[in-house]
Amino acid sequence: MRFDHNDEPAESAGSSRQRQEVSQRVIVKVHRSGYVPPGFTVRTRIDDTLYTAEAAEPDVASARDDPQVVSVESARRVYPEV
Amino acid sequence: MSDGVAGYEFTHLKDSVTMDFRLQHLLARAQHGHVKPATATTGADEVSVVAKVSDLKSFDSLPFVTTGAVVGDTAEDGTTIVTARVPVARLNQLRQHPSVLSLKAAQRLTPTLAQTTAEISARPGDLPAGSGVDGGRGVIVGIVDFGCDFAHLNFRTADGGTRLLCLWDQSSAGAGEGSFSFGTVFHPVDINDALTKPDPYEALGYGPDPSKPAHGTHVMDIAAGNGLGTGTPGVAPASDLIFVELASSDIPWGGKETVGASFGDSVQLLEALAFIFERAGDTPCSVNVSLGTNGGPHDGTTLVEQGVDRLLKQAPNRSVCIAASNSFADGIHAAGEVPVGGSHDIIWRILDGDFTHNELELWYPGTGALDVEILTPAGDSVGLLGPGQSATASDSGKVLLFVANRLHDPNNGDNAIGMFLSPDVPTGDWIIRLHNAQSTVIAYHAWIERDDNGQSSFVQPLDNSHTIGSISCGRKTIVVGSYDAHRSGQPLSGFSSAGPTRDSRDKPEVSAPGHEVLAAKSRSKTGVTRMSGTSMASPAVTGCVALLLAVARARGDDLTVDQIRDLVVSTARANPPAPGVKDPRYGEGRVSAAQMIEKLATP
């Protein structure tokens, strides 16, 4: 087994999952109050600069380079602590 | 001789000795050839006993006695109470030993929720008189979880109506309500109507999984059950309730590994909390989250943690308690240092038969830069990745391995290496070799993501610290560890995770009973079931905070989240843990409802 040749920039370690062309649930933090990156649909606003949203994977990838976006965090599984 | 019931005859026991009748019963069965089966704590044909002895040393020296624990101190008369295991066949011999004054069979105990409320000083009689606590009346307890049995009598009023102000089922195919546009929100009129039907769950279109006791029902009972069904109330029995059924996560893969697993996701968790606080409005609200996961930076900077902190700061009289996690002994954390100009190996073991994906995250300061090399269990190098690079390893178009070596996370500026293994990779010991070409030593922490269908673990370097859950590192939440309230000395639960956070903040804040807690069983109306976990400890504190908020409300006071945290932490009890020292698993200490209310009520 060897690494495939891959010229693409590093993925976020927090979202190191297989890419899928489906809508993802994410949490978004932005610099400017009320800003929503292209392709994102707001689900729930926590406040003016942090909200949950849905977006397709290519839009999520683009948002990570958007200077108005601080961070986009993919959903993580959570489990009962029993 | 026939001196029994007609058709039966007594057989008088051999070597009859005046003895505890349970032990006599065991002897009788043994004389008839019955072998007592092994239990978790005794071998076959062994029995647990409690003895009062005049000479502990002499008792302990008996070759057929396995001494357990000495209970309390030696009394003034020189006698000692001690537990032990002894073969059934030696019971008579033991009872006749000169050091043994009394010998009793250990009785099976059924721990009840009353032991939780007693241990945390939350019973009505424990609480300061005239404080206005009134069982948490006027406060909302919010639960984010799986499986709300709204039909259980502990969550209903005396006239049979529901105590739930609303129930949001995120998993149903509805249009939601207001700013929460998915799932179905049930109101009291819906729930009360369903309760009049023969099958209220079918009538409502929602109900806990019938195949197993529901986690959310058990948790809610600890926090705020009123005992109308079980006879034993929880911590805040007069509180109102809001329950959010977390949608089962569809990330990122399906298949057989998801069978039997219950899990939600962090985005919907944050939405659940926003929903509860929005519905609570100005009403004081104490929320419980007995959920968690392992991966992440463990410094409170994830957006879900930032989101929860922001919700808690938006208004007074809000609190979120989170379970510390049960990962202490799972081998999911490793930490170390990569020497200057050298390398450092981390061994990640994937067990045979693990049919699930496995994932790992490693975090280190943004001032450093590490190369990462991956070696297979066969010792072959997959390759080397420099900082800022990512790569896959594939076979026949199927991605077997993905590694990302990312710089400068936007939330904390640190660097992170993520590694993802498909179920199709060889099992065994994978090596993550870190190379440091910098001029300073680079320290790191690594966590293996939680996987209830096949948990992989580190082999070395194994480090049980920093095992606190990855959503449990926020700055405004109260994280709760677990101890066993049924045992003398309230020892920690073996599973209860340890702090600190990666940025060296103390977590958990406090601890509470989480071991073998008996609370409401779903789909039983009045039944109970036993569960263990930090899941059970957290709602005990959630209920305590609800009582605290009720007292504050009665006084006309508002409490900020920092004031609530301070009251909970500053009044926690020591012994255990050792006084004056923040324990990484007990936290500041064992929660006390009475002491936190006393402190609030004292000018």
XYZ file of C-alpha atoms in Angstrom, chain B residues 117-515:
399
model
C -30.498 11.804 45.842
C -29.314 10.917 49.349
C -25.648 10.865 48.372
C -25.810 14.289 46.705
C -27.909 15.745 49.568
C -30.814 16.537 47.287
C -33.696 15.038 49.247
C -36.218 17.573 50.548
C -35.050 16.941 54.101
C -31.435 17.645 53.136
C -32.129 21.069 51.725
C -32.162 24.298 53.731
C -35.602 24.953 55.115
C -37.454 27.910 53.668
C -35.098 28.180 50.711
C -37.939 28.060 48.205
C -36.462 25.096 46.406
C -39.851 23.337 46.101
C -38.536 20.457 43.987
C -37.407 22.764 41.207
C -40.866 24.151 40.562
C -40.841 27.040 38.086
C -37.664 25.767 36.395
C -37.369 23.834 33.152
C -35.175 20.765 32.897
C -34.137 20.172 29.285
C -32.950 16.803 28.045
C -31.164 16.204 24.726
C -31.081 12.454 24.206
C -32.611 9.339 22.677
C -35.933 7.848 23.765
C -38.430 9.814 25.829
C -41.137 7.664 27.353
C -43.758 10.361 27.810
C -46.209 7.699 29.030
C -44.148 6.708 32.079
C -45.942 7.922 35.193
C -42.798 9.656 36.482
C -43.218 12.258 33.723
C -46.903 12.833 34.256
C -48.901 14.840 36.721
C -51.175 13.373 39.357
C -54.155 13.788 37.039
C -52.387 11.824 34.303
C -51.406 14.729 32.058
C -47.926 15.270 30.720
C -45.220 17.313 32.458
C -43.581 17.929 29.102
C -43.890 21.496 27.856
C -42.865 20.175 24.454
C -41.066 17.308 22.811
C -39.112 17.848 19.589
C -38.479 14.708 17.587
C -35.697 15.732 15.225
C -35.748 12.357 13.532
C -39.293 12.465 12.190
C -40.085 13.644 8.698
C -41.833 16.833 9.654
C -41.493 20.508 8.855
C -40.519 21.463 12.376
C -41.757 24.671 13.912
C -40.677 28.281 13.808
C -36.986 28.661 13.218
C -36.409 24.909 13.560
C -37.585 23.622 10.220
C -37.260 19.881 10.555
C -38.710 17.108 12.643
C -41.945 17.302 14.614
C -42.692 19.342 17.715
C -45.299 17.810 20.006
C -47.171 20.022 22.436
C -48.993 19.052 25.643
C -52.330 18.901 23.813
C -50.854 16.327 21.400
C -49.211 14.278 24.132
C -52.238 14.358 26.437
C -54.481 13.237 23.612
C -52.143 10.355 22.831
C -52.090 9.347 26.493
C -55.814 8.621 26.322
C -55.276 6.040 23.603
C -54.528 2.327 24.092
C -51.170 2.742 22.344
C -50.026 6.282 23.083
C -46.797 5.872 21.076
C -48.629 4.906 17.922
C -51.184 7.609 18.551
C -48.518 10.287 18.877
C -46.320 8.932 16.113
C -43.357 8.835 18.468
C -42.084 6.476 21.089
C -38.916 4.993 22.542
C -37.338 2.001 20.851
C -39.235 -1.052 22.141
C -36.195 -3.323 21.882
C -34.227 -1.855 24.772
C -34.618 0.518 27.730
C -34.303 4.086 26.511
C -31.288 6.082 27.611
C -33.173 9.385 27.518
C -35.968 8.120 29.766
C -33.486 6.919 32.381
C -31.528 10.173 32.253
C -34.632 12.354 32.519
C -35.839 10.401 35.533
C -32.593 10.962 37.408
C -32.764 14.688 36.750
C -36.458 15.306 37.235
C -38.667 12.231 37.565
C -41.457 12.781 40.091
C -41.692 9.190 41.328
C -45.427 8.834 40.674
C -44.700 5.594 38.850
C -41.641 4.206 40.584
C -42.132 5.628 44.049
C -38.728 7.268 43.972
C -38.415 10.822 42.685
C -35.396 12.241 40.925
C -33.488 15.334 41.932
C -35.891 18.043 40.691
C -39.275 16.314 40.680
C -41.406 19.446 40.311
C -39.598 20.907 37.314
C -41.194 21.216 33.923
C -39.656 19.221 31.098
C -38.532 19.754 27.519
C -37.110 16.785 25.618
C -35.355 16.800 22.266
C -34.990 13.467 20.514
C -31.712 13.810 18.677
C -31.929 12.682 15.083
C -29.901 9.587 14.385
C -26.867 10.660 12.481
C -26.501 9.818 8.835
C -22.833 10.788 8.761
C -20.882 9.745 6.961
C -21.393 6.109 6.135
C -24.046 3.479 6.534
C -23.745 -0.272 6.380
C -23.701 -2.950 8.997
C -21.514 -0.925 11.321
C -24.450 1.308 12.121
C -26.655 -1.589 13.181
C -27.572 -1.421 16.841
C -25.762 1.870 17.343
C -27.408 4.992 18.724
C -25.757 8.207 17.783
C -26.675 11.724 16.806
C -24.487 14.489 15.518
C -22.981 17.644 16.921
C -24.826 20.019 14.590
C -28.236 18.738 15.627
C -27.079 18.705 19.246
C -26.351 22.437 19.033
C -29.729 22.992 17.391
C -31.407 21.015 20.176
C -29.874 23.278 22.806
C -30.875 26.390 20.880
C -34.429 25.037 20.681
C -34.666 24.336 24.402
C -33.406 27.764 25.414
C -35.653 29.472 22.877
C -38.684 27.620 24.211
C -37.678 28.295 27.808
C -37.588 32.029 27.157
C -37.073 33.814 30.473
C -37.820 30.705 32.534
C -34.719 29.336 34.267
C -33.500 26.292 32.406
C -31.050 23.511 33.282
C -30.154 21.256 30.365
C -28.529 17.840 30.331
C -26.388 16.331 27.588
C -25.332 12.763 28.361
C -23.654 12.360 24.996
C -20.116 12.537 23.746
C -17.379 11.526 21.391
C -13.580 11.281 21.418
C -12.014 13.135 18.506
C -11.303 16.867 18.434
C -8.831 19.439 19.777
C -10.053 19.079 23.380
C -9.553 22.783 24.083
C -13.110 24.084 23.850
C -12.583 25.659 20.429
C -14.790 23.386 18.337
C -17.677 25.360 16.916
C -20.185 23.185 18.740
C -18.495 24.045 22.047
C -18.216 27.714 21.100
C -21.898 27.604 20.161
C -22.920 26.121 23.515
C -20.796 28.698 25.371
C -22.471 31.493 23.398
C -25.962 30.179 24.185
C -25.081 30.083 27.888
C -23.833 33.665 27.859
C -26.822 35.064 25.995
C -29.117 35.158 29.016
C -29.004 34.445 32.756
C -30.430 31.369 34.445
C -29.096 28.924 31.879
C -26.939 25.866 32.454
C -25.721 22.872 30.475
C -24.311 19.792 32.194
C -22.401 17.317 30.049
C -21.252 13.784 30.823
C -17.476 13.540 31.160
C -17.277 10.464 28.937
C -16.616 6.804 29.762
C -13.299 6.450 27.970
C -10.794 6.393 30.836
C -9.762 2.780 30.297
C -10.314 2.525 26.541
C -6.803 3.409 25.380
C -8.081 6.226 23.187
C -5.543 8.878 24.168
C -1.818 9.074 23.587
C 0.559 11.928 24.270
C 4.258 12.506 23.966
C 7.057 14.546 22.529
C 8.858 14.287 19.230
C 12.556 14.996 19.759
C 14.526 17.571 17.815
C 15.810 16.014 14.621
C 14.252 12.698 15.572
C 11.130 10.614 15.311
C 8.485 9.161 17.616
C 6.180 6.209 17.060
C 2.552 5.866 18.052
C 1.087 2.377 17.748
C -2.588 2.136 16.804
C -4.118 -1.314 17.160
C -6.978 -2.412 14.923
C -8.400 -5.688 16.207
C -9.311 -8.706 14.126
C -12.989 -8.692 13.304
C -13.294 -4.891 13.387
C -15.660 -4.213 10.497
C -15.879 -0.478 11.067
C -14.008 2.574 9.874
C -11.419 3.857 12.298
C -10.379 7.449 12.757
C -7.716 9.295 14.683
C -6.806 12.942 15.298
C -3.494 14.271 16.531
C -3.029 17.881 17.687
C 0.124 19.869 18.314
C 1.066 23.555 18.641
C 0.899 25.713 15.546
C 4.465 26.856 16.167
C 5.745 23.408 15.194
C 5.699 21.335 12.031
C 5.738 17.547 11.846
C 6.081 15.122 8.996
C 3.957 12.019 9.379
C 4.798 8.570 8.075
C 2.375 5.656 8.158
C 3.544 2.053 8.464
C 1.236 -0.922 7.975
C 1.055 -3.843 10.412
C 3.424 -5.644 8.054
C 5.946 -2.872 8.618
C 5.684 -1.374 5.132
C 5.809 2.404 4.826
C 2.781 3.844 3.051
C 4.645 7.115 2.632
C 5.595 10.396 4.232
C 3.444 13.518 4.343
C 4.819 16.954 5.053
C 2.955 19.763 6.784
C 0.059 21.024 4.695
C -0.214 17.833 2.654
C -2.912 15.194 2.411
C -3.032 11.861 0.637
C -5.062 8.746 0.095
C -3.969 5.160 -0.396
C -6.287 3.210 -2.651
C -6.745 -0.236 -4.069
C -8.895 -0.886 -7.131
C -10.439 2.540 -6.816
C -11.432 2.061 -3.188
C -9.900 4.465 -0.696
C -8.346 2.440 2.096
C -6.561 5.178 3.963
C -6.734 8.952 4.117
C -4.282 11.179 5.964
C -4.316 14.963 6.274
C -1.480 16.955 7.795
C -3.168 20.313 8.340
C -1.645 23.543 9.562
C -3.135 26.361 11.603
C -6.660 25.374 12.504
C -8.674 28.598 12.253
C -10.200 28.166 15.701
C -7.020 27.704 17.744
C -4.065 28.145 15.372
C -2.802 24.655 16.112
C -1.830 21.926 13.679
C -3.695 18.659 13.292
C -3.093 15.326 11.650
C -6.164 13.283 10.800
C -6.080 9.670 9.771
C -8.916 7.563 8.495
C -8.765 3.799 7.894
C -11.404 1.901 5.958
C -12.633 -1.484 7.239
C -10.749 -3.126 4.387
C -7.249 -2.372 5.656
C -5.242 -5.104 7.384
C -5.887 -5.428 11.098
C -3.039 -5.308 13.565
C -0.681 -2.608 14.782
C -0.394 0.451 12.557
C 2.476 2.805 13.271
C 2.167 6.563 13.016
C 5.736 7.817 12.926
C 6.182 11.523 13.595
C 9.315 13.229 12.281
C 10.545 16.522 13.719
C 12.946 18.536 11.594
C 12.466 21.631 13.773
C 14.815 23.016 16.390
C 12.478 22.483 19.349
C 10.783 19.476 20.865
C 7.179 19.155 19.695
C 4.567 17.880 22.138
C 1.374 16.290 20.849
C -1.911 14.734 21.955
C -3.808 12.141 19.928
C -7.273 10.670 20.259
C -8.986 7.771 18.555
C -12.548 8.543 17.547
C -15.289 6.705 19.380
C -16.642 3.594 17.697
C -19.203 1.572 19.636
C -19.071 -1.191 17.051
C -15.360 -1.849 17.246
C -13.233 0.488 19.355
C -9.603 0.538 18.314
C -6.972 1.697 20.783
C -3.424 2.879 21.215
C -0.814 0.396 22.308
C 1.767 2.963 23.169
C 2.252 5.527 24.451
C -0.908 4.948 26.476
C -2.083 7.832 28.599
C -5.410 7.872 30.431
C -5.282 11.606 31.053
C -7.124 13.996 28.729
C -9.775 11.358 28.022
C -12.581 13.818 28.668
C -15.095 13.894 25.808
C -14.445 16.195 22.897
C -17.637 18.245 23.420
C -16.899 18.475 27.144
C -14.123 21.060 27.004
C -16.193 24.225 26.699
C -15.659 27.151 29.035
C -19.198 27.554 30.323
C -20.484 23.998 30.595
C -20.427 21.856 33.741
C -18.836 18.492 33.033
C -19.609 15.633 35.385
C -17.578 12.555 36.284
C -18.958 9.396 37.862
C -18.384 7.569 41.126
C -20.017 4.610 42.810
C -22.377 5.769 45.553
C -23.140 2.198 46.625
C -19.678 1.438 47.900
C -17.928 2.673 50.973
C -15.573 5.488 50.122
C -17.497 6.466 46.946
C -14.742 5.203 44.613
C -14.480 6.506 41.082
C -16.145 4.518 38.346
C -13.447 2.770 36.357
C -14.777 4.184 33.124
C -15.025 7.838 34.219
C -12.822 9.931 31.974
C -10.097 12.261 33.124
C -9.184 15.831 32.415
C -7.577 18.208 31.949
C -8.352 19.838 28.612
C -5.529 20.087 26.104
C -5.128 23.759 27.082
C -4.727 22.633 30.699
C -8.081 23.716 32.136
C -9.571 21.597 34.876
C -12.353 19.295 33.772
C -14.609 17.690 34.900
C -15.956 20.355 37.240
C -17.601 17.917 39.673
C -18.698 14.327 40.009
C -21.925 12.527 40.947
C -23.243 8.967 41.263
C -23.201 7.185 37.928
C -22.740 3.550 38.897
